[in-house]
Short mmCIF file of C-alpha atoms in Angstrom, two decimals:
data_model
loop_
_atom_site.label_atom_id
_atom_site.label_comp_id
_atom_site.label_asym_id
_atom_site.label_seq_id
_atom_site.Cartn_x
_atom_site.Cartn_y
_atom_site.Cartn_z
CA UNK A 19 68.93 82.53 -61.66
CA UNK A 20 72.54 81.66 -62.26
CA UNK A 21 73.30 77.75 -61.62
CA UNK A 22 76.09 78.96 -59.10
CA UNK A 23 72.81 80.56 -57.54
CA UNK A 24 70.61 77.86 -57.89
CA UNK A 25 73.32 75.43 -56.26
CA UNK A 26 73.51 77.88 -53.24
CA UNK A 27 70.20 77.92 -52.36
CA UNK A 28 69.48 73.87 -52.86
CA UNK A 29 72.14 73.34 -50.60
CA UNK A 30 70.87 75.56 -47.43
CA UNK A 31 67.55 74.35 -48.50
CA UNK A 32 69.07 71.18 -47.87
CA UNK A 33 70.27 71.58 -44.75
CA UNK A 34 67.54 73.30 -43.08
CA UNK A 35 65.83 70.08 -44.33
CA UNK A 36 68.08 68.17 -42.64
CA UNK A 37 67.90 70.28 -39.44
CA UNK A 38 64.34 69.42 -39.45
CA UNK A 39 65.29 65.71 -39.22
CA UNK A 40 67.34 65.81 -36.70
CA UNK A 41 65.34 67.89 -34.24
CA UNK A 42 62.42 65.86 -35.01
CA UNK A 43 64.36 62.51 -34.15
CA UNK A 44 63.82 63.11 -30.59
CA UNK A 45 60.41 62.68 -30.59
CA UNK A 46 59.98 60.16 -32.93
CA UNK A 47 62.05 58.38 -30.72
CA UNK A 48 60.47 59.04 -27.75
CA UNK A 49 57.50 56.61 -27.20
CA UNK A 50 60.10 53.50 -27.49
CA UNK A 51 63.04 55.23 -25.16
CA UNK A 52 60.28 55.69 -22.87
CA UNK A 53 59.69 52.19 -22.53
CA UNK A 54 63.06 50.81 -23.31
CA UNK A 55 64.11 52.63 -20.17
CA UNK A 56 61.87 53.53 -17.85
CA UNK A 57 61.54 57.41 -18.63
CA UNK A 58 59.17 59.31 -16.36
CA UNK A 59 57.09 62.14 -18.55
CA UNK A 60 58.87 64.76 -16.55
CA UNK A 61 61.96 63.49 -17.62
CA UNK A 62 61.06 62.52 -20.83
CA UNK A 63 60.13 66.25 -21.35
CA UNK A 64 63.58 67.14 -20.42
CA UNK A 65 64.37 65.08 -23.01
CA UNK A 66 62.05 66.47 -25.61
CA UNK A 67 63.21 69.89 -25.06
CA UNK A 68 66.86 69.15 -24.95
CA UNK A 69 67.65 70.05 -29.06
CA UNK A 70 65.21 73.75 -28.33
CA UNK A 71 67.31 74.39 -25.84
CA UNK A 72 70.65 73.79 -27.46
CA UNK A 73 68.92 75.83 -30.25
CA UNK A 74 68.48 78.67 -27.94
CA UNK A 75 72.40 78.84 -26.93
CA UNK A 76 73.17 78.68 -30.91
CA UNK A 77 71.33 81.20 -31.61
CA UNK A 78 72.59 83.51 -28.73
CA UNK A 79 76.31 82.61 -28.74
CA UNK A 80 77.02 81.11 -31.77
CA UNK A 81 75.63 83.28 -34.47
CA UNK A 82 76.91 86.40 -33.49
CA UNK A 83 80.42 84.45 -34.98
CA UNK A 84 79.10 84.80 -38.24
CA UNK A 85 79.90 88.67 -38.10
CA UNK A 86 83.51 87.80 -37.60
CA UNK A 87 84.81 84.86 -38.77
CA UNK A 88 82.51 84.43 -41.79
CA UNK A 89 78.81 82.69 -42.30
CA UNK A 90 80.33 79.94 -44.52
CA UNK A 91 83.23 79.27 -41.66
CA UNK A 92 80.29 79.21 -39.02
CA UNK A 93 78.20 76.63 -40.96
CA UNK A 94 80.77 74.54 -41.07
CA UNK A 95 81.39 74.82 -37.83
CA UNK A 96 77.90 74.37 -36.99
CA UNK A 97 77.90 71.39 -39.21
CA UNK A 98 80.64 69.78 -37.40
CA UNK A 99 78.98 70.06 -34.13
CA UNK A 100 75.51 68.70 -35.27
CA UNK A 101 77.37 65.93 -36.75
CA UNK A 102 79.04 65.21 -33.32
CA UNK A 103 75.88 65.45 -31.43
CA UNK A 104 74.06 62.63 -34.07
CA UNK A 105 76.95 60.00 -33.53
CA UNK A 106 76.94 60.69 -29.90
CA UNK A 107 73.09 60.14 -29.88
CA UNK A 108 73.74 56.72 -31.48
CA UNK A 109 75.58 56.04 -28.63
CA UNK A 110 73.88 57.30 -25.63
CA UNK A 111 74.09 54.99 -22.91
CA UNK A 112 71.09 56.15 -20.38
CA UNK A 113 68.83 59.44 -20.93
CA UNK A 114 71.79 61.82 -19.16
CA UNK A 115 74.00 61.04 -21.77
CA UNK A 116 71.39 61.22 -24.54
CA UNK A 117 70.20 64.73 -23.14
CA UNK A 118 73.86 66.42 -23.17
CA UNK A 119 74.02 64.70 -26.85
CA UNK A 120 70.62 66.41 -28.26
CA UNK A 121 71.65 69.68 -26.64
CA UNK A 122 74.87 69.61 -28.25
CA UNK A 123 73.14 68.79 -31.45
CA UNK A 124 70.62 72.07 -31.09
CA UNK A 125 73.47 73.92 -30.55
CA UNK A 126 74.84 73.41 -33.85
CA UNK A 127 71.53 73.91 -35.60
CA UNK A 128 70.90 76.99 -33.61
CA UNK A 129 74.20 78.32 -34.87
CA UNK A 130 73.25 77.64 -38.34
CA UNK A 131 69.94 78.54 -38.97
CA UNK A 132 70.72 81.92 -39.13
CA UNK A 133 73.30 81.88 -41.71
CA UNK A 134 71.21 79.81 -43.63
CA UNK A 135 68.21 82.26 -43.86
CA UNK A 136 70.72 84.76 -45.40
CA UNK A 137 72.08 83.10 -47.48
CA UNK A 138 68.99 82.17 -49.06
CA UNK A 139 68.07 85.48 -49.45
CA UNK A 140 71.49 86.91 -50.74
CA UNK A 141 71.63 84.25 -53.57
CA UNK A 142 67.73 84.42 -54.52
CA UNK A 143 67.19 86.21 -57.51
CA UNK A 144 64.56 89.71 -56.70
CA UNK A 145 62.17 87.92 -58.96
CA UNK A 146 61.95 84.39 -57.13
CA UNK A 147 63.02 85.96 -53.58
CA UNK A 148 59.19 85.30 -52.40
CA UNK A 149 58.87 82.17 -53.38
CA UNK A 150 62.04 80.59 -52.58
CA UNK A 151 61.69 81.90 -49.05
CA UNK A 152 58.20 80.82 -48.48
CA UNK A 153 59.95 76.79 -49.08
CA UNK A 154 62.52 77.73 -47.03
CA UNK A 155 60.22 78.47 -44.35
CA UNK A 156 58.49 74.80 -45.20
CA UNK A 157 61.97 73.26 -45.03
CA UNK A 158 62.01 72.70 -41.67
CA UNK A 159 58.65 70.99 -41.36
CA UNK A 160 59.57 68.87 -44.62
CA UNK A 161 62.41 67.55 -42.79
CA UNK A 162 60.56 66.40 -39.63
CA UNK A 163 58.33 65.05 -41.39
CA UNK A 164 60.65 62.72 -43.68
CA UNK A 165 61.68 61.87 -40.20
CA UNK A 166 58.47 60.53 -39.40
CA UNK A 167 58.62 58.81 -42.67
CA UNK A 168 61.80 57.18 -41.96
CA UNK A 169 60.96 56.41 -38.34
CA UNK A 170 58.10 54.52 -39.16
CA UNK A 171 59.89 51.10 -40.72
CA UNK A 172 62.98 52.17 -39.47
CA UNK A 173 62.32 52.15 -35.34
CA UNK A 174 60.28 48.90 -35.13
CA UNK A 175 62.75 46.78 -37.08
CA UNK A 176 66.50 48.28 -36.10
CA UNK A 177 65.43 50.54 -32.93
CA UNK A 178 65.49 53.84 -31.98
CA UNK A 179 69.32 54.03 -32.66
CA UNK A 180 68.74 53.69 -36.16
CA UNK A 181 67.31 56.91 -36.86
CA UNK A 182 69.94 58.95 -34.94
CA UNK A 183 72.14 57.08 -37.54
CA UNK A 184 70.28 58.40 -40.33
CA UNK A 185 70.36 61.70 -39.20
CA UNK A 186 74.15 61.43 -38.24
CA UNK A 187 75.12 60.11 -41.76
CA UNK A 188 72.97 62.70 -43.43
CA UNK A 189 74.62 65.48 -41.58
CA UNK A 190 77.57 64.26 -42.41
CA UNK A 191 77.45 64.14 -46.13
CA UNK A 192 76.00 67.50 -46.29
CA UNK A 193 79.01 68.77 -44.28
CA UNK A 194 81.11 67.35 -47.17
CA UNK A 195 78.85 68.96 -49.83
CA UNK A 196 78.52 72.32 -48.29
CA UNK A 197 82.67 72.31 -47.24
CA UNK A 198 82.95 71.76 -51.48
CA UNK A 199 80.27 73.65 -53.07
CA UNK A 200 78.78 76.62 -50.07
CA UNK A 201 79.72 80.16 -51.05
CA UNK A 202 80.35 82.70 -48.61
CA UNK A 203 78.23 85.63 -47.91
CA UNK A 204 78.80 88.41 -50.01
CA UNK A 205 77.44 90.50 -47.67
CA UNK A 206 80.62 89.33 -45.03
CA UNK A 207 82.93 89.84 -47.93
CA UNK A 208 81.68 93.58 -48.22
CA UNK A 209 81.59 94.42 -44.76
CA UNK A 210 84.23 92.84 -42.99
CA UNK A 211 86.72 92.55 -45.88
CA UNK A 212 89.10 89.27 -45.21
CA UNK A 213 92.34 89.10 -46.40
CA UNK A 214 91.52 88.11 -50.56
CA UNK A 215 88.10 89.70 -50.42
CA UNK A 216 88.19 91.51 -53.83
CA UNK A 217 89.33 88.27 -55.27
CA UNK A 218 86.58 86.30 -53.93
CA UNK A 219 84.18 88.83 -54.46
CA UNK A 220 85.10 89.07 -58.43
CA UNK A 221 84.86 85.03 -58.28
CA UNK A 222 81.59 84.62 -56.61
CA UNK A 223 80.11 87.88 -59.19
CA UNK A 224 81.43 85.95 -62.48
CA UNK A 225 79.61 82.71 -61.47
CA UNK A 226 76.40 84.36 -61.28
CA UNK A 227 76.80 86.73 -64.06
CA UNK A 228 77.53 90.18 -62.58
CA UNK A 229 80.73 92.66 -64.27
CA UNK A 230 83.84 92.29 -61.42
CA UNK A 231 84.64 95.21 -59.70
CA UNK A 232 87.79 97.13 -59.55
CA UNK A 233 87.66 97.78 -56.09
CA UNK A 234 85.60 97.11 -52.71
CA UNK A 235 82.77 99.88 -52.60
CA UNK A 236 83.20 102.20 -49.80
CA UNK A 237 81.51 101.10 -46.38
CA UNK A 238 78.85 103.86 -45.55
CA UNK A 239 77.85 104.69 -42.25
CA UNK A 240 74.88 102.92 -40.99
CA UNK A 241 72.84 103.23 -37.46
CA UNK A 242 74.45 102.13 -34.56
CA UNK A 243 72.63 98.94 -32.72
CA UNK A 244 71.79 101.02 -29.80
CA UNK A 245 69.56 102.99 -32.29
CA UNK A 246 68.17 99.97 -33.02
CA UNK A 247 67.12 98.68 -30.00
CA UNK A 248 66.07 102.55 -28.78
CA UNK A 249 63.64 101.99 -31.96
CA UNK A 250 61.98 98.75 -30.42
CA UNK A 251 61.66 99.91 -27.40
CA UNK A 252 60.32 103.48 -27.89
CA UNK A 253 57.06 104.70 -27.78
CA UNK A 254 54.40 103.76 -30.14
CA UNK A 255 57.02 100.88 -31.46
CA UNK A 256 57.40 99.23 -27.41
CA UNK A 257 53.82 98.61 -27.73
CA UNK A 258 54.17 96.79 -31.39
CA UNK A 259 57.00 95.38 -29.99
CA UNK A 260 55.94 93.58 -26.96
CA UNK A 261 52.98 92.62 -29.02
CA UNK A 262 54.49 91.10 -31.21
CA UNK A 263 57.20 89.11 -29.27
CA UNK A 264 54.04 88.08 -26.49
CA UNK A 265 52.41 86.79 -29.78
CA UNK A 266 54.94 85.02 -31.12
CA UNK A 267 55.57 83.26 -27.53
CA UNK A 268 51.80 82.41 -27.21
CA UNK A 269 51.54 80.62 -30.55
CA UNK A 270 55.12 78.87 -30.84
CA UNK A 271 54.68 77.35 -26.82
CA UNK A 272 51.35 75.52 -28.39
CA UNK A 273 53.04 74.47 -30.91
CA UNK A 274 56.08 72.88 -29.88
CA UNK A 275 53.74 71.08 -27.51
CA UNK A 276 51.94 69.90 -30.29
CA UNK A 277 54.90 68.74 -32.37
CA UNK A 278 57.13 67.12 -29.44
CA UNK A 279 54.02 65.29 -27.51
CA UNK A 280 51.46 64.24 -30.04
CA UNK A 281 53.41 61.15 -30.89
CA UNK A 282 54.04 60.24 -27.10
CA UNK A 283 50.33 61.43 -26.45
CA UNK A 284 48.86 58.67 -29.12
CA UNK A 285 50.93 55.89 -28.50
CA UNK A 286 49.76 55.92 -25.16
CA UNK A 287 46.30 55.89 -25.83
CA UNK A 288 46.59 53.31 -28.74
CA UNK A 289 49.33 51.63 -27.31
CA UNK A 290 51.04 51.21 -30.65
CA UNK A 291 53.84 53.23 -31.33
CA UNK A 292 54.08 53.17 -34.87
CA UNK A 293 50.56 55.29 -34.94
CA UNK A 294 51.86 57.56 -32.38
CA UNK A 295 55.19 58.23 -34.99
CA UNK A 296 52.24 58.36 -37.96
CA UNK A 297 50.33 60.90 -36.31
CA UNK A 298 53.09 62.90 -35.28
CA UNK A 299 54.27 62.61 -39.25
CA UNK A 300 50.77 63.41 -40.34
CA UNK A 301 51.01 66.77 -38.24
CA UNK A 302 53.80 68.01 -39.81
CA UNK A 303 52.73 67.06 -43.28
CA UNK A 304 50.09 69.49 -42.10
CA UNK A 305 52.79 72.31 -41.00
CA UNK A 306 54.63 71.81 -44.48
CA UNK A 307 50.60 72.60 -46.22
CA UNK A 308 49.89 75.40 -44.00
CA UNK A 309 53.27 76.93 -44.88
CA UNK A 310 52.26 76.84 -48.81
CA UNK A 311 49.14 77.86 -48.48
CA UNK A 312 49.62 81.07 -46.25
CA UNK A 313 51.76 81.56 -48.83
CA UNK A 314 49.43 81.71 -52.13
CA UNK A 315 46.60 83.39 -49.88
CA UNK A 316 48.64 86.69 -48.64
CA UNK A 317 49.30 87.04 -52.56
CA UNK A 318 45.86 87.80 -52.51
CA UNK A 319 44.55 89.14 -49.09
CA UNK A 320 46.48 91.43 -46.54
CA UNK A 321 48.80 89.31 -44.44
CA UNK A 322 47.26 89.82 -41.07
CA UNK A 323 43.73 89.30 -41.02
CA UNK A 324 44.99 85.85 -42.40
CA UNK A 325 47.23 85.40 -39.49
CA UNK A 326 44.43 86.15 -36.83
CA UNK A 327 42.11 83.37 -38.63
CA UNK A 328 45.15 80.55 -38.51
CA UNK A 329 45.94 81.52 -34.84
CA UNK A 330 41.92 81.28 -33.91
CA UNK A 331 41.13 78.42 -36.10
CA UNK A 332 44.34 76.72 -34.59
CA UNK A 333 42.85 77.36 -30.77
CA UNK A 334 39.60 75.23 -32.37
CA UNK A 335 41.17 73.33 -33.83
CA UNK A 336 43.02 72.29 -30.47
CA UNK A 337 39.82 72.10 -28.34
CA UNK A 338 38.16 69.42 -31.13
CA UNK A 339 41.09 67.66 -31.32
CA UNK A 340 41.12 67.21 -27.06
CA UNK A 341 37.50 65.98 -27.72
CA UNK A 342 38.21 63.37 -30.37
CA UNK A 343 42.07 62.50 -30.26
CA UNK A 344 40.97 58.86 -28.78
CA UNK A 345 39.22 57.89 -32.10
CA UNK A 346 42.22 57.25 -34.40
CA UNK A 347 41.18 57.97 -38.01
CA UNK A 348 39.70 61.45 -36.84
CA UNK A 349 42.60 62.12 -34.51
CA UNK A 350 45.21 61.62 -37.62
CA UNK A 351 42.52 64.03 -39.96
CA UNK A 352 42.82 66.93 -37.41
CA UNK A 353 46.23 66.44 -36.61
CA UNK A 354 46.70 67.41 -40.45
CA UNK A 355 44.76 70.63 -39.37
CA UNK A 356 46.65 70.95 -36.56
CA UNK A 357 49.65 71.63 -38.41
CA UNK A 358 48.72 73.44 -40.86
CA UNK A 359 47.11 75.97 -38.97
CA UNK A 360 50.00 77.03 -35.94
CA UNK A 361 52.74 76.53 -39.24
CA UNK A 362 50.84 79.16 -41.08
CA UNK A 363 50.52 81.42 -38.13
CA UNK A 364 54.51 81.12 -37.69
CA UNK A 365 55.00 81.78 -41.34
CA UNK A 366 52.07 84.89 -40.59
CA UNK A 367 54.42 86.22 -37.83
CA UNK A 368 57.49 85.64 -40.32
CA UNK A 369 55.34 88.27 -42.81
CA UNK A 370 53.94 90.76 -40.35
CA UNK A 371 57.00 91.30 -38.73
CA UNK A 372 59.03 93.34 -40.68
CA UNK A 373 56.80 96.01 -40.86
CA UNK A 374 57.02 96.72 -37.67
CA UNK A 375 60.22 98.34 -37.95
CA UNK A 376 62.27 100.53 -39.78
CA UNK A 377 65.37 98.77 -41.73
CA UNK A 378 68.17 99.66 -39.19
CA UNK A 379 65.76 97.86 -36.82
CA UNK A 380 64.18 95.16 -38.46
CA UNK A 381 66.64 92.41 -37.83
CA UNK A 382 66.69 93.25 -33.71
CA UNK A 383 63.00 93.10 -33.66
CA UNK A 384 62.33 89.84 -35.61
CA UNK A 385 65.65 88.05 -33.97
CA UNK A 386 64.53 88.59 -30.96
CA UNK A 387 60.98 87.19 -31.88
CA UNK A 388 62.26 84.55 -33.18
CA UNK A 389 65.07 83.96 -29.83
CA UNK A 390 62.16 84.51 -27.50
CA UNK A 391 60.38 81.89 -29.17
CA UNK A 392 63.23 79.31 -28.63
CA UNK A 393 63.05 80.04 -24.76
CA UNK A 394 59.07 79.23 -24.77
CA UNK A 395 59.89 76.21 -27.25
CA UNK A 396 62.10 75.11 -24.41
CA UNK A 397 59.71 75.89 -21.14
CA UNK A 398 56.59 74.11 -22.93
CA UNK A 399 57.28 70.42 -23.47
CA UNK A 400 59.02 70.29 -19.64
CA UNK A 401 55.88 72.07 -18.43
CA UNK A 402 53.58 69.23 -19.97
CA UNK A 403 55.90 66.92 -18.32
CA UNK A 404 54.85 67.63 -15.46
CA UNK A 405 51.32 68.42 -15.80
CA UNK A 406 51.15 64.73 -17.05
CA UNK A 407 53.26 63.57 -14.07
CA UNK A 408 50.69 65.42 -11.85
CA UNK A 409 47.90 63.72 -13.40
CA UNK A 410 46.50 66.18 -16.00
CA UNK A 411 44.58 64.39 -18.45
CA UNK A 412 45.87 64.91 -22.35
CA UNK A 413 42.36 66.20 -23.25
CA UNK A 414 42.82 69.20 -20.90
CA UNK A 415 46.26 69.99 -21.85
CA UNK A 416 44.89 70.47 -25.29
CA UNK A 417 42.12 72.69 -24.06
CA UNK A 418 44.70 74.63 -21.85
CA UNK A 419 47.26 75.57 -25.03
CA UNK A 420 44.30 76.72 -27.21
CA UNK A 421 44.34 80.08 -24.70
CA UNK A 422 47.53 81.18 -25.71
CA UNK A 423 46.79 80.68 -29.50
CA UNK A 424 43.64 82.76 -28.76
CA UNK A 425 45.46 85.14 -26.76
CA UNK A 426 47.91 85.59 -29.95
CA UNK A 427 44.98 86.54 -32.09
CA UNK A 428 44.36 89.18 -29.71
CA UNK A 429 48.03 90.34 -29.88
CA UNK A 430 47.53 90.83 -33.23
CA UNK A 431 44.49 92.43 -33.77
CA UNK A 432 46.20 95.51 -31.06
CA UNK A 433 49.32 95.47 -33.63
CA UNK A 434 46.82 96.35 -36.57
CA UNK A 435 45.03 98.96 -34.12
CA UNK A 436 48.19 100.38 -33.27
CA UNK A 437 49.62 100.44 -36.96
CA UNK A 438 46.19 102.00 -38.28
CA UNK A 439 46.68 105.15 -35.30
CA UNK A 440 50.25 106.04 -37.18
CA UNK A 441 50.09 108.95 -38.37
CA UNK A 442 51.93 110.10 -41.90
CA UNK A 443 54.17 111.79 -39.79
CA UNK A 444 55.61 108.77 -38.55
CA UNK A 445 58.90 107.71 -39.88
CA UNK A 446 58.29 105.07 -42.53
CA UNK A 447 58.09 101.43 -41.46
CA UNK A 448 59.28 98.34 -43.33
CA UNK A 449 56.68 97.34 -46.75
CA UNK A 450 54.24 94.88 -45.81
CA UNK A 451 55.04 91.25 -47.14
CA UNK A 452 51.89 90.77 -47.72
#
């Protein structure tokens, strides 16, 4: 790879890193804020979900941008908001104020996260495509977990403002370095054509070592997007389909529970915070493994059977750890497990999803995966908000989210049934990433 390249991809890899961070602040922050001002759990999981929320509206209403004015001019744009909702967070006077402030900040992220994956792709050489997208994928549990890192001194000693500030200044020198240094998607440049395109085209082909072209290719005719969704939602592919997104739902609603109450969860029951931020650190360290090793295995074995044994071993993994979370030193080992195993069953769905679909389809299906998963991320940390407000016990909550990881195994194992009844006839699907 090209340094021009290489410099692309760092820099989204950077980001997403950062988006990670800032996400994660919330809950780092939480067990403190809770204290410091009186939050109910209810409201507190209002709180929690806040960012996945604003994430959902980026996604939906923000991305679509990209198509028109440009996936460098979005992250930027993206980048400006995130770096408005940071200092605002600093700020926050009461938890109303904070919550407008964190969904303002998902919003940005949401809007960006997108762009980002693309870009990665586009500027990843065929060779290292694999590879650099399986760290990708890790990027955003590296970055909460640095959080966690950073939390731990940082909250005790300066307060829970501090680490908004982090995240604020971060995202703010990143802006900088991506307004300088982020190329723009050739793929924009061929498709919608700006005013200069050829020219920026030629410049973008010379710093990664391609001839320059004498003229924009012609723009062939490609399926319309109500082909696309008639695709997902046609007979046998519906069934795949609704598989796949109930899934996908199942196994990102336990996690985000996991990964925005854990902290909260063992502070209370040690009453130290700075284990409750540890554990919650530990548990993404864990997501960050599970990511890498999913990874190396579906080298080697067939990407779904490895994806049903992460989702089950995650729902056992959940029940033990309702049964032992109140002794410390095992809590923080099989919070590690914990994960490892639901962040290599999101990177599973990330690889058994394209299959599913035929190319003119393949980016309706997994987006809306992937936006359906936002809208459980948001529902699930309000809903155990309230169970703990009604006086559910954290032991059972555990128990109760290792259903839908076990129902997501099952999900699966009717995709692979359904995929092994296509006949030849059938029009050829996506290769398997595995």
């Amino acid at each position: 790879m090209s340094r021009f390249q290489v410099m692309a991809v760092v820099i989204a890899l950077t980001l997403i890193l950062i988006d990670g961070f800032d996400v994660a602040a919330m809950a780092y922050a939480a067990p403190v804020l809770s204290r410091e001002w009186g939050i109910q759990p209810a409201a507190l999981g209002f709180l929690l979900s806040a960012s996945l929320f604003g994430m959902a509206a980026g996604s939906i209403f923000l991305t679509p941008l990209a198509d028109k004015i440009g996936r460098r001019r979005l992250t930027l744009i993206s980048l400006v908001v995130i770096s408005i909702g940071m200092v605002a967070s600093v700020f926050a006077g009461d938890a109303t104020q904070l919550l407008v402030f964190r969904i303002v900040t998902g919003l940005g992220v949401g809007g960006m996260m997108a762009n980002l994956n693309v870009l990665v792709s586009e500027y990843s050489s065929n060779k290292r495509r694999g590879s650099i997208m399986g760290i990708y994928t890790a990027g955003y549990p590296i970055g909460a977990t640095i959080g966690g890192l950073v939390a731990g001194p940082l909250i005790p000693n300066f307060g829970w403002h501090s680490l908004f500030a982090v995240g604020a200044v971060l995202t703010i020198i990143m802006l900088v370095v991506s307004w300088i240094w982020l190329p723009e998607s050739l793929d924009y440049l061929f498709t919608r054509r700006p005013a200069g395109a050829l020219k920026r085209v030629n410049n973008i082909l010379a710093k990664i070592g391609r001839p320059a072209l004498d003229a924009l290719p012609a723009i062939t005719a490609t399926g319309k997007e109500q082909s696309a969704i008639g695709e997902i939602l046609t007979t046998p592919i519906r069934f795949r389909t609704f598989m796949l997104w109930a899934g996908y739902g199942c196994l990102v609603a336990a996690y985000y529970f996991a990964n925005t109450w854990t902290p909260k969860i063992i502070a209370g029951v040690t009453g130290d915070n700075s284990i409750g931020v540890t554990t919650g650190t530990i548990a993404n360290a864990g997501g960050i493994l599970g990511c890498f090793v999913f990874s190396a295995l579906a080298v080697r074995y067939r990407a779904r059977p490895l994806l049903v044994i992460a989702l089950l071993g995650s729902a056992a993994a959940y029940v033990v750890f309702s049964m032992l979370f109140t002794q410390i030193t095992l809590a923080m080992v099989l919070a590690l497990f914990l994960g490892m195993l639901t962040t290599a069953g999101i990177a599973g769905f990330y690889t058994v999803s394209p299959e599913i679909y035929s190319a003119r389809a393949r980016a309706t299906g997994v987006g809306w995966m992937i936006g359906l998963g936002r809208l459980v991320s948001i529902v699930a940390p309000i809903l155990v908000g309230y169970l703990l407000a009604g006086g559910w016990k954290p032991e059972n909550i555990f128990v109760l989210f290792a259903a839908p990881l076990a129902a997501s195994a099952l999900c699966i194992v009717a995709l692979a049934f359904s995929l092994k009844r296509q006949t030849r006839s059938t029009e050829p699907v996506a290769a398997t990433l595995s």
